[in-house]
Amino acid sequence: MLKVGDKLPNFEGINQEGETVNSENLIGKKLVVFFYPQANTPTCTVEACNLSDNYSHLEKAGFQLLGISGDSVKKQKNFHSKFAFPYDLIADENREVIEKFGVWQEKKTFGKTYKGIVRTTFIFDEKGICTRVIDKVTSKTAAEQILEE
């Protein structure tokens, strides 16, 4: 998994509108990249809505946001439209970006072991250096966790 001090990986992703988002264009502002397991599921919705509800506070603190999951562009578009998120969601169906950040890991639920996205938030400075990794994301207070630097 990406650690504090690591550089923002180079990547291109497709957002909810089918447009390419290039990581090189995200340098220059503080950046929050949050990975979530699946669009439109209860916990992921709580997290994404918390970030959306607190977007003005995050923006005031100088942050830009980017959400990433392994969902299709269509699923991301539906999720984005349903809740009118003020930030982009990346569809990473082939897990290229997910693998670069190291969040595709073994998980356990109800005694069953499987591979999936571990809910993780990465914070980068203006130069694209990781300053913080939140690996115990609390969906209801995701924005507060980011702002408590």
Coordinates of C-alpha atoms in Angstrom, one line a residue:
M1 CA 0.0 0.0 0.0
L2 CA 1.1 3.6 -0.7
K3 CA 2.7 5.2 2.3
V4 CA 3.3 8.7 3.7
G5 CA 6.2 10.2 1.7
D6 CA 5.3 8.3 -1.5
K7 CA 4.6 10.3 -4.7
L8 CA 1.1 10.3 -6.3
P9 CA 1.2 7.4 -8.8
N10 CA 0.9 8.4 -12.5
F11 CA -2.5 7.2 -13.7
E12 CA -5.3 7.9 -16.1
G13 CA -8.9 7.1 -15.1
I14 CA -12.3 7.5 -16.7
N15 CA -14.7 9.7 -14.7
Q16 CA -18.5 9.4 -14.4
E17 CA -18.9 11.5 -17.6
G18 CA -16.6 9.2 -19.6
E19 CA -13.8 11.8 -19.6
T20 CA -10.2 11.0 -18.9
V21 CA -8.7 12.3 -15.6
N22 CA -4.9 12.4 -15.6
S23 CA -3.1 12.4 -12.2
E24 CA -0.6 14.9 -13.6
N25 CA -3.4 17.5 -13.7
L26 CA -4.1 17.0 -10.0
I27 CA -0.8 18.4 -8.8
G28 CA -0.8 21.9 -7.5
K29 CA -3.6 21.6 -5.0
K30 CA -4.0 19.4 -2.0
L31 CA -5.7 16.2 -3.1
V32 CA -7.8 13.7 -1.3
V33 CA -8.1 10.3 -3.1
F34 CA -10.7 8.0 -1.5
F35 CA -11.2 4.4 -2.5
Y36 CA -14.5 2.7 -1.7
P37 CA -15.6 -0.8 -2.4
Q38 CA -18.8 -0.3 -4.4
A39 CA -21.1 2.6 -5.6
N40 CA -24.6 2.9 -4.2
T41 CA -24.0 0.5 -1.3
P42 CA -25.0 1.7 2.2
T43 CA -21.6 2.4 3.7
C44 CA -20.1 3.8 0.6
T45 CA -23.1 6.1 0.1
V46 CA -22.7 7.4 3.7
E47 CA -19.0 8.1 3.1
A48 CA -19.5 9.8 -0.3
C49 CA -22.4 11.9 1.0
N50 CA -20.5 12.9 4.1
L51 CA -17.7 14.2 1.9
S52 CA -20.2 15.9 -0.4
D53 CA -22.0 17.5 2.6
N54 CA -18.7 18.9 3.9
Y55 CA -17.3 19.8 0.5
S56 CA -17.2 23.5 1.1
H57 CA -15.1 23.0 4.3
L58 CA -12.8 20.7 2.4
E59 CA -12.5 23.2 -0.4
K60 CA -11.9 26.0 2.0
A61 CA -9.0 23.9 3.4
G62 CA -7.6 23.7 -0.1
F63 CA -8.6 20.2 -1.0
Q64 CA -9.8 18.7 -4.3
L65 CA -11.4 15.3 -4.1
L66 CA -11.4 12.2 -6.2
G67 CA -13.4 9.0 -5.5
I68 CA -12.3 5.7 -7.0
S69 CA -13.9 2.2 -7.1
G70 CA -13.9 -0.8 -9.5
D71 CA -17.4 0.1 -10.8
S72 CA -18.3 0.8 -14.4
V73 CA -18.6 4.3 -15.8
K74 CA -22.4 3.7 -15.9
K75 CA -22.6 2.8 -12.2
Q76 CA -20.4 5.8 -11.3
K77 CA -22.6 8.1 -13.4
N78 CA -25.8 6.8 -11.7
F79 CA -24.2 7.1 -8.2
H80 CA -22.9 10.6 -9.1
S81 CA -26.2 11.8 -10.5
K82 CA -28.3 10.4 -7.7
F83 CA -26.5 12.3 -5.0
A84 CA -25.1 15.3 -7.1
F85 CA -21.6 14.9 -5.9
P86 CA -19.4 18.0 -6.5
Y87 CA -16.3 15.8 -7.2
D88 CA -15.3 13.2 -9.8
L89 CA -15.7 9.5 -9.4
I90 CA -13.3 7.2 -11.3
A91 CA -14.4 3.9 -12.8
D92 CA -11.5 1.5 -12.5
E93 CA -12.9 -1.7 -13.7
N94 CA -9.5 -3.2 -14.6
R95 CA -8.1 -2.2 -11.2
E96 CA -5.1 -0.4 -12.6
V97 CA -5.3 2.6 -10.3
I98 CA -6.6 0.4 -7.4
E99 CA -3.4 -1.8 -7.7
K100 CA -1.1 1.2 -8.0
F101 CA -2.3 2.5 -4.6
G102 CA -2.3 -1.0 -3.1
V103 CA -5.8 -1.1 -1.9
W104 CA -6.8 -4.4 -3.5
Q105 CA -6.3 -6.7 -0.6
E106 CA -7.6 -9.8 1.2
K107 CA -10.7 -9.0 3.3
K108 CA -12.8 -11.0 5.7
T109 CA -16.5 -10.7 6.2
F110 CA -18.5 -13.1 8.3
G111 CA -15.6 -15.6 8.3
K112 CA -15.4 -15.5 4.5
T113 CA -12.0 -14.5 3.0
Y114 CA -12.0 -12.8 -0.4
K115 CA -10.1 -10.1 -2.4
G116 CA -11.6 -6.6 -2.6
I117 CA -11.0 -2.8 -2.2
V118 CA -10.1 -1.8 1.3
R119 CA -11.8 1.5 2.1
T120 CA -8.8 3.9 2.3
T121 CA -8.2 7.7 2.0
F122 CA -4.9 9.2 0.8
I123 CA -4.0 12.8 1.2
F124 CA -1.4 14.5 -1.0
D125 CA 0.2 17.9 -0.8
E126 CA 0.5 20.4 -3.6
K127 CA 3.6 18.6 -4.9
G128 CA 1.9 15.2 -5.1
I129 CA 3.6 13.8 -2.0
C130 CA 1.4 11.6 0.3
T131 CA 1.1 13.3 3.7
R132 CA -1.4 11.0 5.3
V133 CA -3.1 7.6 4.8
I134 CA -6.4 7.0 6.6
D135 CA -6.8 3.2 6.6
K136 CA -9.5 3.2 9.3
V137 CA -12.1 5.4 7.5
T138 CA -15.2 6.1 9.4
S139 CA -17.9 6.7 6.8
K140 CA -20.1 9.0 8.9
T141 CA -17.1 11.3 9.7
A142 CA -14.9 10.9 6.6
A143 CA -14.6 14.6 6.1
E144 CA -13.7 15.3 9.8
Q145 CA -11.0 12.6 9.5
I146 CA -9.5 14.5 6.6
L147 CA -9.7 17.9 8.2
E148 CA -8.2 16.8 11.5
E149 CA -4.6 17.1 10.1

